[in-house]
PDB file of C-alpha atoms in Angstrom:
ATOM      1  CA  UNK S   1      81.498-202.265 -74.674  1.00  0.00           C
ATOM      2  CA  UNK S   2      84.947-200.850 -73.892  1.00  0.00           C
ATOM      3  CA  UNK S   3      83.706-197.324 -74.647  1.00  0.00           C
ATOM      4  CA  UNK S   4      80.819-197.831 -72.205  1.00  0.00           C
ATOM      5  CA  UNK S   5      83.258-198.851 -69.434  1.00  0.00           C
ATOM      6  CA  UNK S   6      85.393-195.764 -70.097  1.00  0.00           C
ATOM      7  CA  UNK S   7      82.356-193.473 -69.950  1.00  0.00           C
ATOM      8  CA  UNK S   8      81.146-195.174 -66.767  1.00  0.00           C
ATOM      9  CA  UNK S   9      84.578-194.771 -65.142  1.00  0.00           C
ATOM     10  CA  UNK S  10      84.803-191.105 -66.167  1.00  0.00           C
ATOM     11  CA  UNK S  11      81.321-190.406 -64.801  1.00  0.00           C
ATOM     12  CA  UNK S  12      82.081-192.059 -61.450  1.00  0.00           C
ATOM     13  CA  UNK S  13      85.395-190.185 -61.160  1.00  0.00           C
ATOM     14  CA  UNK S  14      83.693-186.873 -61.979  1.00  0.00           C
ATOM     15  CA  UNK S  15      80.956-187.397 -59.375  1.00  0.00           C
ATOM     16  CA  UNK S  16      83.446-188.454 -56.696  1.00  0.00           C
ATOM     17  CA  UNK S  17      85.675-185.437 -57.359  1.00  0.00           C
ATOM     18  CA  UNK S  18      82.723-183.037 -57.341  1.00  0.00           C
ATOM     19  CA  UNK S  19      81.456-184.336 -53.991  1.00  0.00           C
ATOM     20  CA  UNK S  20      84.870-184.077 -52.323  1.00  0.00           C
ATOM     21  CA  UNK S  21      85.354-180.521 -53.523  1.00  0.00           C
ATOM     22  CA  UNK S  22      81.965-179.430 -52.165  1.00  0.00           C
ATOM     23  CA  UNK S  23      82.482-181.081 -48.773  1.00  0.00           C
ATOM     24  CA  UNK S  24      85.968-179.617 -48.238  1.00  0.00           C
ATOM     25  CA  UNK S  25      84.979-176.117 -49.312  1.00  0.00           C
ATOM     26  CA  UNK S  26      81.900-175.582 -47.173  1.00  0.00           C
ATOM     27  CA  UNK S  27      81.038-175.423 -43.516  1.00  0.00           C
ATOM     28  CA  UNK S  28      78.095-177.747 -42.768  1.00  0.00           C
ATOM     29  CA  UNK S  29      74.765-175.992 -42.279  1.00  0.00           C
ATOM     30  CA  UNK S  30      74.332-177.592 -38.833  1.00  0.00           C
ATOM     31  CA  UNK S  31      77.633-175.995 -37.729  1.00  0.00           C
ATOM     32  CA  UNK S  32      76.599-172.581 -39.062  1.00  0.00           C
ATOM     33  CA  UNK S  33      73.239-172.848 -37.271  1.00  0.00           C
ATOM     34  CA  UNK S  34      74.937-173.783 -33.990  1.00  0.00           C
ATOM     35  CA  UNK S  35      77.228-170.766 -34.327  1.00  0.00           C
ATOM     36  CA  UNK S  36      74.292-168.443 -35.061  1.00  0.00           C
ATOM     37  CA  UNK S  37      72.390-169.794 -32.039  1.00  0.00           C
ATOM     38  CA  UNK S  38      75.381-169.223 -29.726  1.00  0.00           C
ATOM     39  CA  UNK S  39      76.373-165.859 -31.236  1.00  0.00           C
ATOM     40  CA  UNK S  40      73.173-164.355 -32.715  1.00  0.00           C
ATOM     41  CA  UNK S  41      74.740-160.932 -33.376  1.00  0.00           C
ATOM     42  CA  UNK S  42      77.657-162.346 -35.388  1.00  0.00           C
ATOM     43  CA  UNK S  43      76.840-163.176 -38.977  1.00  0.00           C
ATOM     44  CA  UNK S  44      80.082-163.365 -40.939  1.00  0.00           C
ATOM     45  CA  UNK S  45      82.781-165.446 -39.246  1.00  0.00           C
ATOM     46  CA  UNK S  46      85.808-166.802 -41.071  1.00  0.00           C
ATOM     47  CA  UNK S  47      85.719-170.608 -40.993  1.00  0.00           C
ATOM     48  CA  UNK S  48      88.614-173.060 -40.853  1.00  0.00           C
ATOM     49  CA  UNK S  49      88.882-176.776 -40.190  1.00  0.00           C
ATOM     50  CA  UNK S  50      91.376-177.597 -37.427  1.00  0.00           C
ATOM     51  CA  UNK S  51      93.698-180.606 -37.164  1.00  0.00           C
ATOM     52  CA  UNK S  52      90.979-182.585 -35.331  1.00  0.00           C
ATOM     53  CA  UNK S  53      88.388-182.029 -38.068  1.00  0.00           C
ATOM     54  CA  UNK S  54      86.420-179.505 -36.004  1.00  0.00           C
ATOM     55  CA  UNK S  55      85.203-176.204 -37.427  1.00  0.00           C
ATOM     56  CA  UNK S  56      86.695-173.002 -36.027  1.00  0.00           C
ATOM     57  CA  UNK S  57      84.869-169.701 -36.450  1.00  0.00           C
ATOM     58  CA  UNK S  58      87.010-166.594 -36.150  1.00  0.00           C
ATOM     59  CA  UNK S  59      85.102-163.407 -35.408  1.00  0.00           C
ATOM     60  CA  UNK S  60      85.164-160.118 -33.513  1.00  0.00           C
ATOM     61  CA  UNK S  61      82.848-159.118 -30.714  1.00  0.00           C
ATOM     62  CA  UNK S  62      83.103-155.657 -29.148  1.00  0.00           C
ATOM     63  CA  UNK S  63      86.449-155.186 -30.903  1.00  0.00           C
ATOM     64  CA  UNK S  64      87.946-158.390 -29.439  1.00  0.00           C
ATOM     65  CA  UNK S  65      88.983-161.379 -31.579  1.00  0.00           C
ATOM     66  CA  UNK S  66      87.448-164.761 -30.732  1.00  0.00           C
ATOM     67  CA  UNK S  67      87.768-168.335 -31.963  1.00  0.00           C
ATOM     68  CA  UNK S  68      84.832-170.685 -31.423  1.00  0.00           C
ATOM     69  CA  UNK S  69      85.166-174.415 -32.119  1.00  0.00           C
ATOM     70  CA  UNK S  70      82.293-176.672 -33.184  1.00  0.00           C
ATOM     71  CA  UNK S  71      82.212-180.390 -33.951  1.00  0.00           C
ATOM     72  CA  UNK S  72      81.127-181.469 -37.460  1.00  0.00           C
ATOM     73  CA  UNK S  73      77.737-182.363 -35.933  1.00  0.00           C
ATOM     74  CA  UNK S  74      77.293-178.786 -34.653  1.00  0.00           C
ATOM     75  CA  UNK S  75      78.155-179.234 -30.974  1.00  0.00           C
ATOM     76  CA  UNK S  76      79.906-176.227 -29.447  1.00  0.00           C
ATOM     77  CA  UNK S  77      83.287-177.220 -28.000  1.00  0.00           C
ATOM     78  CA  UNK S  78      84.866-173.996 -26.752  1.00  0.00           C
ATOM     79  CA  UNK S  79      85.466-170.325 -27.372  1.00  0.00           C
ATOM     80  CA  UNK S  80      88.810-168.697 -26.724  1.00  0.00           C
ATOM     81  CA  UNK S  81      90.290-165.231 -26.943  1.00  0.00           C
ATOM     82  CA  UNK S  82      93.850-164.021 -26.509  1.00  0.00           C
ATOM     83  CA  UNK S  83      94.430-161.729 -23.552  1.00  0.00           C
ATOM     84  CA  UNK S  84      97.399-159.897 -22.062  1.00  0.00           C
ATOM     85  CA  UNK S  85      99.318-161.409 -19.158  1.00  0.00           C
ATOM     86  CA  UNK S  86      98.375-158.380 -17.055  1.00  0.00           C
ATOM     87  CA  UNK S  87      94.676-159.174 -17.619  1.00  0.00           C
ATOM     88  CA  UNK S  88      94.962-162.534 -15.832  1.00  0.00           C
ATOM     89  CA  UNK S  89      93.288-162.734 -12.416  1.00  0.00           C
ATOM     90  CA  UNK S  90      95.676-161.805  -9.584  1.00  0.00           C
ATOM     91  CA  UNK S  91      95.616-165.335  -8.128  1.00  0.00           C
ATOM     92  CA  UNK S  92      96.981-166.716 -11.412  1.00  0.00           C
ATOM     93  CA  UNK S  93      99.590-163.961 -11.753  1.00  0.00           C
ATOM     94  CA  UNK S  94     100.816-164.736  -8.226  1.00  0.00           C
ATOM     95  CA  UNK S  95     101.172-168.469  -8.961  1.00  0.00           C
ATOM     96  CA  UNK S  96     102.983-167.749 -12.223  1.00  0.00           C
ATOM     97  CA  UNK S  97     105.383-165.426 -10.403  1.00  0.00           C
ATOM     98  CA  UNK S  98     106.086-167.984  -7.649  1.00  0.00           C
ATOM     99  CA  UNK S  99     106.042-171.247  -9.650  1.00  0.00           C
ATOM    100  CA  UNK S 100     106.991-170.261 -13.204  1.00  0.00           C
ATOM    101  CA  UNK S 101     108.862-166.981 -12.702  1.00  0.00           C
ATOM    102  CA  UNK S 102     111.817-167.925 -14.874  1.00  0.00           C
ATOM    103  CA  UNK S 103     109.699-169.263 -17.766  1.00  0.00           C
ATOM    104  CA  UNK S 104     108.837-167.157 -20.813  1.00  0.00           C
ATOM    105  CA  UNK S 105     105.105-166.770 -21.407  1.00  0.00           C
ATOM    106  CA  UNK S 106     104.360-167.090 -25.126  1.00  0.00           C
ATOM    107  CA  UNK S 107     100.544-166.919 -25.122  1.00  0.00           C
ATOM    108  CA  UNK S 108      97.633-166.313 -22.745  1.00  0.00           C
ATOM    109  CA  UNK S 109      94.018-167.176 -23.571  1.00  0.00           C
ATOM    110  CA  UNK S 110      90.705-166.891 -21.804  1.00  0.00           C
ATOM    111  CA  UNK S 111      88.691-170.037 -22.595  1.00  0.00           C
ATOM    112  CA  UNK S 112      85.024-170.924 -22.132  1.00  0.00           C
ATOM    113  CA  UNK S 113      84.665-174.674 -22.681  1.00  0.00           C
ATOM    114  CA  UNK S 114      81.653-176.985 -22.869  1.00  0.00           C
ATOM    115  CA  UNK S 115      83.554-179.697 -20.981  1.00  0.00           C
ATOM    116  CA  UNK S 116      85.848-177.721 -18.632  1.00  0.00           C
ATOM    117  CA  UNK S 117      83.951-174.492 -18.014  1.00  0.00           C
ATOM    118  CA  UNK S 118      85.804-171.185 -17.803  1.00  0.00           C
ATOM    119  CA  UNK S 119      89.595-171.205 -17.469  1.00  0.00           C
ATOM    120  CA  UNK S 120      92.799-169.490 -18.535  1.00  0.00           C
ATOM    121  CA  UNK S 121      95.333-171.236 -20.770  1.00  0.00           C
ATOM    122  CA  UNK S 122      98.891-169.978 -20.267  1.00  0.00           C
ATOM    123  CA  UNK S 123     101.590-171.216 -22.633  1.00  0.00           C
ATOM    124  CA  UNK S 124     105.181-171.180 -21.429  1.00  0.00           C
ATOM    125  CA  UNK S 125     108.414-171.811 -23.297  1.00  0.00           C
ATOM    126  CA  UNK S 126     110.200-174.343 -21.092  1.00  0.00           C
ATOM    127  CA  UNK S 127     113.560-175.816 -22.151  1.00  0.00           C
ATOM    128  CA  UNK S 128     112.799-174.993 -25.775  1.00  0.00           C
ATOM    129  CA  UNK S 129     109.365-176.635 -25.734  1.00  0.00           C
ATOM    130  CA  UNK S 130     105.878-175.181 -25.333  1.00  0.00           C
ATOM    131  CA  UNK S 131     104.022-176.124 -22.161  1.00  0.00           C
ATOM    132  CA  UNK S 132     100.349-175.276 -21.560  1.00  0.00           C
ATOM    133  CA  UNK S 133      99.059-174.792 -18.030  1.00  0.00           C
ATOM    134  CA  UNK S 134      95.320-174.324 -17.496  1.00  0.00           C
ATOM    135  CA  UNK S 135      94.140-172.323 -14.484  1.00  0.00           C
ATOM    136  CA  UNK S 136      90.803-171.542 -12.885  1.00  0.00           C
ATOM    137  CA  UNK S 137      90.363-167.873 -11.957  1.00  0.00           C
ATOM    138  CA  UNK S 138      91.216-168.714  -8.326  1.00  0.00           C
ATOM    139  CA  UNK S 139      94.633-170.089  -9.383  1.00  0.00           C
ATOM    140  CA  UNK S 140      93.810-173.800  -9.275  1.00  0.00           C
ATOM    141  CA  UNK S 141      95.660-175.737 -11.984  1.00  0.00           C
ATOM    142  CA  UNK S 142      93.285-178.045 -13.870  1.00  0.00           C
ATOM    143  CA  UNK S 143      95.578-179.971 -16.242  1.00  0.00           C
TER     144      UNK S 143
END
């Protein structure tokens, strides 16, 4: 009887471990299909899971690097790409010059979001801390 309990415990532990390993190591098929539908010409992205549990595909398109985020259920969240400060629309550059001129810009991204639409995310170093400011192309701050 004791041997049966030990075998039963070992079998349950083995199955549980096997399932966890498979889930952590693979991107769900529904997420892959959503990516392929949104980016039909991209077939080999690198996948990561972010801190929120969403799946991030990293890929290149026309020589540019992109990151596209999808929920575990396959819903597209946003796509972002790093750009140069000089590639920001003039309205945003003018506001940065007038309002944030003394702040160091650490990162600039062009973002296309399912919930917010198209915007630019500019990260400043302010008093030793990072601060993100999101702009529409016309210079309107949205966060």
